[in-house]
Amino acid sequence: MSHENQSVSVPVPEIQESSVKSILNQLIEESTNMQTSHKLWHNSLKQLSKEMDKEVKKVIKSRPKRKVVQKPQKVTDKMQKFMKKYPPALDEGVELEHNGLYTRQIMMKAVSGYIKSANIQNPENKKQWAKDKVLTPIFGLKDDWYTFMQINGLLSRVVIKDVVEAVAETAPVSA
C-alpha cells in the first residue's frame, strides 16, 4: 500500500470562539435584523404613499363641479327664429328660453348641433365648419370656413345689449 491513498485522522482540538468573534457574529445578526426591519418599514411607507394618493384622488373627484349661472340675453329676431327652428338637446331641468331671452350656452349648443346635423363640418378637420344659407344671414358670415371656437364671437353679433347696459359700460367711472 502506498502512503498516498491512506487517510490519517488527526484529532483537531476544539477551539473556543473568542469573545471578539462572538461579538462580531452578534453584530452581523443585529445588522441583518435591522436590514429586514428597514425593508419592512420602507415597504410600509410606499404602501402608505399609494393609499394617500388614492385618497387625494377620491377627494378631488368628490368635489362638486362648478356651476356657472349665465344671464339670459336678448337676441335678434333672426336668431330667435333659428333657436325655435333648431332647438338644442338640453339636459334635464335646463330651460330653453326665458321670455325670448337665451343664454350663450344654449345658443352655442344650438349652433353646434345645427352644424353637425346639417353636415357642414370639414371632413378633414372636424374643428372647422363651412358657412351655409341658414347661418350666413344670422351672423353675416363672409369667410368660407370657421371654427367652433369662433361661435362665441359670432354670438356677440346677435346679442342685443340693452340701452341701459350699453350706457353703463361706456360711461366714465367717476372717482
Coordinates of C-alpha atoms in Angstrom, one line a residue:
M1 CA 0.0 0.0 0.0
S2 CA 1.1 3.4 -0.8
H3 CA 1.1 6.3 1.6
E4 CA -0.8 8.5 -0.8
N5 CA -4.1 6.7 -0.6
Q6 CA -4.2 6.4 3.1
S7 CA -6.0 8.9 5.1
V8 CA -4.9 9.7 8.5
S9 CA -7.2 11.1 11.0
V10 CA -5.7 13.7 13.2
P11 CA -7.7 14.9 16.1
V12 CA -8.4 18.6 15.9
P13 CA -8.6 20.4 19.2
E14 CA -11.8 22.3 19.7
I15 CA -11.1 26.0 19.5
Q16 CA -13.4 28.1 21.6
E17 CA -14.7 31.1 19.9
S18 CA -13.1 34.2 21.1
S19 CA -15.2 37.0 22.6
V20 CA -14.3 39.2 19.6
K21 CA -15.7 36.7 17.1
S22 CA -18.9 36.2 19.2
I23 CA -19.4 40.0 19.3
L24 CA -18.8 40.2 15.5
N25 CA -21.4 37.4 14.9
Q26 CA -23.8 39.2 17.2
L27 CA -23.4 42.5 15.3
I28 CA -23.9 40.7 12.0
E29 CA -27.1 39.2 13.2
E30 CA -28.3 42.5 14.6
S31 CA -27.4 44.2 11.3
T32 CA -29.4 41.5 9.4
N33 CA -32.4 42.1 11.7
M34 CA -32.1 45.9 11.2
Q35 CA -31.9 45.4 7.4
T36 CA -35.1 43.3 7.4
S37 CA -36.8 45.9 9.6
H38 CA -35.8 48.7 7.3
K39 CA -37.1 46.8 4.3
L40 CA -40.5 46.3 6.0
W41 CA -40.6 49.9 7.1
H42 CA -39.7 51.1 3.6
N43 CA -42.4 48.9 2.0
S44 CA -45.0 50.2 4.6
L45 CA -44.1 53.8 3.7
K46 CA -44.5 53.0 -0.1
Q47 CA -47.9 51.4 0.6
L48 CA -49.0 54.4 2.7
S49 CA -47.9 56.8 0.0
K50 CA -50.0 54.9 -2.6
E51 CA -53.0 54.9 -0.3
M52 CA -52.7 58.6 0.3
D53 CA -52.6 59.2 -3.4
K54 CA -55.8 57.2 -3.8
E55 CA -57.5 59.2 -1.0
V56 CA -56.5 62.5 -2.6
K57 CA -58.0 61.4 -6.0
K58 CA -61.2 60.5 -4.2
V59 CA -61.4 63.9 -2.5
I60 CA -60.7 65.7 -5.8
K61 CA -63.4 63.7 -7.6
S62 CA -66.0 64.2 -4.9
R63 CA -65.8 68.0 -5.1
P64 CA -68.9 69.4 -6.6
K65 CA -68.5 70.7 -10.1
R66 CA -68.6 74.4 -10.6
K67 CA -71.9 75.6 -11.9
V68 CA -72.0 78.8 -13.9
V69 CA -75.3 80.6 -14.0
Q70 CA -75.5 82.6 -17.2
K71 CA -77.7 85.5 -17.6
P72 CA -80.2 85.1 -20.5
Q73 CA -79.7 87.8 -23.1
K74 CA -81.9 89.4 -25.7
V75 CA -81.1 88.3 -29.3
T76 CA -82.0 89.4 -32.8
D77 CA -85.3 88.2 -34.5
K78 CA -83.3 86.1 -36.9
M79 CA -81.6 84.3 -34.0
Q80 CA -84.9 83.8 -32.2
K81 CA -86.3 82.1 -35.3
F82 CA -83.2 80.0 -35.6
M83 CA -83.5 78.9 -32.0
K84 CA -87.1 77.9 -32.3
K85 CA -86.5 76.0 -35.6
Y86 CA -83.3 74.2 -34.4
P87 CA -83.6 73.9 -30.6
P88 CA -80.6 72.2 -28.9
A89 CA -80.8 68.9 -27.0
L90 CA -80.8 70.1 -23.3
D91 CA -80.1 68.5 -20.0
E92 CA -83.0 67.8 -17.7
G93 CA -84.1 70.9 -15.8
V94 CA -82.5 73.4 -18.3
E95 CA -84.9 75.9 -19.8
L96 CA -84.5 76.7 -23.5
E97 CA -85.7 80.3 -23.3
H98 CA -86.7 82.9 -20.7
N99 CA -89.3 85.1 -22.4
G100 CA -87.4 85.3 -25.7
L101 CA -84.0 85.5 -23.9
Y102 CA -81.3 82.9 -24.4
T103 CA -78.1 82.1 -22.6
R104 CA -74.8 81.9 -24.6
Q105 CA -74.5 78.2 -23.5
I106 CA -77.9 77.4 -25.0
M107 CA -77.1 79.3 -28.2
M108 CA -73.7 77.6 -28.5
K109 CA -75.4 74.2 -28.2
A110 CA -78.0 75.1 -30.8
V111 CA -75.5 76.4 -33.4
S112 CA -73.1 73.4 -32.8
G113 CA -75.9 70.9 -33.0
Y114 CA -77.1 72.5 -36.3
I115 CA -73.6 72.4 -37.8
K116 CA -73.3 68.7 -37.1
S117 CA -76.8 67.8 -38.2
A118 CA -76.5 69.9 -41.4
N119 CA -73.2 68.1 -42.1
I120 CA -71.3 71.3 -42.9
Q121 CA -68.2 70.2 -40.9
N122 CA -64.9 69.9 -42.8
P123 CA -64.4 66.1 -43.0
E124 CA -60.6 66.5 -42.9
N125 CA -60.6 68.9 -39.9
K126 CA -63.7 68.4 -37.7
K127 CA -62.9 71.7 -35.8
Q128 CA -63.9 73.6 -38.9
W129 CA -67.3 74.2 -40.5
A130 CA -68.5 76.0 -43.6
K131 CA -71.0 78.8 -43.9
D132 CA -74.4 77.9 -45.3
K133 CA -77.6 79.6 -46.3
V134 CA -79.1 79.3 -42.8
L135 CA -76.1 80.7 -40.7
T136 CA -74.9 83.3 -43.2
P137 CA -77.8 85.7 -42.8
I138 CA -77.9 85.3 -39.0
F139 CA -74.2 86.0 -38.3
G140 CA -73.2 87.9 -41.5
L141 CA -70.6 85.3 -42.5
K142 CA -68.1 86.3 -45.1
D143 CA -65.3 83.6 -44.9
D144 CA -65.7 80.1 -46.3
W145 CA -64.6 78.3 -43.1
Y146 CA -65.0 78.9 -39.4
T147 CA -64.0 77.0 -36.3
F148 CA -66.2 76.0 -33.3
M149 CA -64.0 78.4 -31.2
Q150 CA -65.3 81.3 -33.2
I151 CA -69.0 80.6 -32.5
N152 CA -68.9 82.5 -29.2
G153 CA -67.6 85.6 -31.0
L154 CA -70.2 85.2 -33.7
L155 CA -72.9 85.1 -31.0
S156 CA -71.8 88.6 -29.9
R157 CA -73.2 89.8 -33.3
V158 CA -76.7 88.6 -32.5
V159 CA -76.9 89.6 -28.8
I160 CA -78.8 92.9 -28.3
K161 CA -77.4 95.0 -25.5
D162 CA -80.0 96.9 -23.5
V163 CA -79.6 100.7 -23.8
V164 CA -79.1 100.9 -20.0
E165 CA -76.3 98.3 -20.1
A166 CA -74.6 99.9 -23.1
V167 CA -74.7 103.4 -21.4
A168 CA -73.4 102.0 -18.1
E169 CA -70.5 100.2 -19.9
T170 CA -69.4 103.3 -21.9
A171 CA -70.0 105.9 -19.1
P172 CA -66.7 107.1 -17.5
V173 CA -66.2 106.0 -13.9
S174 CA -66.1 108.9 -11.5
A175 CA -63.7 108.8 -8.7

